[in-house]
Coordinates of C-alpha atoms in Angstrom, one line a residue:
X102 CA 0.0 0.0 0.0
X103 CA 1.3 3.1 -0.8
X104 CA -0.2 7.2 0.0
X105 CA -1.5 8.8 -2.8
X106 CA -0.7 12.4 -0.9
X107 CA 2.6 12.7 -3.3
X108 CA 1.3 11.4 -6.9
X109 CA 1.0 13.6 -9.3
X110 CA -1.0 12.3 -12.3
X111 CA -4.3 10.6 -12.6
X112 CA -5.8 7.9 -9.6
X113 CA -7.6 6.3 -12.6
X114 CA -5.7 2.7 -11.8
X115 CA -7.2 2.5 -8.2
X116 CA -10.8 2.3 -9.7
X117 CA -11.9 -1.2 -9.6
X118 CA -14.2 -3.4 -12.2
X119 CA -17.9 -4.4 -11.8
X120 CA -19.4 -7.2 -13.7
X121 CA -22.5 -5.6 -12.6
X122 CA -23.2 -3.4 -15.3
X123 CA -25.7 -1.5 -13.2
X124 CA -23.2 -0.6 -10.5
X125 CA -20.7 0.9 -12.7
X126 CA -20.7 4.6 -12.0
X127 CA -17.5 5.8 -14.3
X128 CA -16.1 5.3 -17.5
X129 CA -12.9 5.9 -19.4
X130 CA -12.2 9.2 -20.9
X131 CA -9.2 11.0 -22.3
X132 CA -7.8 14.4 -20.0
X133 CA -5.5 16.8 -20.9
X134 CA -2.7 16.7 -17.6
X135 CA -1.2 19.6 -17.4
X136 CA 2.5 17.7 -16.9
X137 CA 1.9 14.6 -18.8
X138 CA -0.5 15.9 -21.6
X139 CA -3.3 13.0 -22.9
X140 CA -3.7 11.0 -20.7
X141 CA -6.4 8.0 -19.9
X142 CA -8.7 9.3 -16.7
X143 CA -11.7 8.1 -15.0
X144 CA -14.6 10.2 -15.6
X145 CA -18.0 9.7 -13.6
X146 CA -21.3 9.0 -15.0
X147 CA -23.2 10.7 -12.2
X148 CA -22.8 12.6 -8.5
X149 CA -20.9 10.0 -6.3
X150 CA -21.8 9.9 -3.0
X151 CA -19.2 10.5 0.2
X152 CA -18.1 6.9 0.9
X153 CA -18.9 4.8 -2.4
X154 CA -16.7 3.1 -4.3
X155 CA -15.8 3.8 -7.3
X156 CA -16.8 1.3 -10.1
X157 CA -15.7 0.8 -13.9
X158 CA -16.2 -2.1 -16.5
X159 CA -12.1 -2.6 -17.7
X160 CA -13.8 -3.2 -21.3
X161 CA -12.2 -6.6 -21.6
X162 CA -13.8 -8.7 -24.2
X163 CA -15.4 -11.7 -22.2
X164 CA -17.6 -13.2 -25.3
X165 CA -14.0 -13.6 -26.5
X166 CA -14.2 -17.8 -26.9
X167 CA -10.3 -17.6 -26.9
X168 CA -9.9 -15.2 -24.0
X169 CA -7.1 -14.0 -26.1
X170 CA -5.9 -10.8 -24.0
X171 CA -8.1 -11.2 -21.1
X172 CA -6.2 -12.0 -17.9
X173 CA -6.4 -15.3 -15.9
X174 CA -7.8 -13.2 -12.8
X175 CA -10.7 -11.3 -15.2
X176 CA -12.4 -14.5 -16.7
X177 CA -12.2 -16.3 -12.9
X178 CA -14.3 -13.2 -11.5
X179 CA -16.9 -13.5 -13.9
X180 CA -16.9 -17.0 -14.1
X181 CA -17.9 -16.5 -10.2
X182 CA -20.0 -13.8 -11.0
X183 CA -21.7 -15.6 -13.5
X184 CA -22.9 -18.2 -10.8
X185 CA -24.2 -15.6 -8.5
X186 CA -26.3 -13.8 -10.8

């Protein structure tokens, strides 16, 4: 774990993935940084409440029969999600 008090450029990679389509509440978006210049960000899709976690689908292709680029860890969740729902 590390602070995030000294970073300097987008939090973007500490947003985590929902399978849940309807819990996602941010999406990918291209920012201007004022150091780094275009840069992928986080960008939400409506007010986000004090306390709620911050939700993104990674955009990996899971109807991929192959799974050719998808990581190990990715098709396991939903697998598990896939029982659940």
């Amino acid at each position: 774990y590390a602070l995030t008090t000294h970073y300097c450029a987008s939090l973007g990679h500490k947003v985590n993935h929902s399978f849940d389509e309807k819990k996602v509440n941010c999406e990918y978006a291209h920012c201007d940084h004022p150091r780094f210049g275009q840069i992928r960000c986080i960008k939400t899709l409506r007010p986000i409440k004090k306390g709620e976690e911050l939700l993104v689908s990674y955009g990996y292709d899971i109807l991929n029969v192959t799974g050719d680029g998808v990581p190990d860890w990715f098709l396991e969740g939903y697998k598990k999600f896939s029982q659940l729902s």
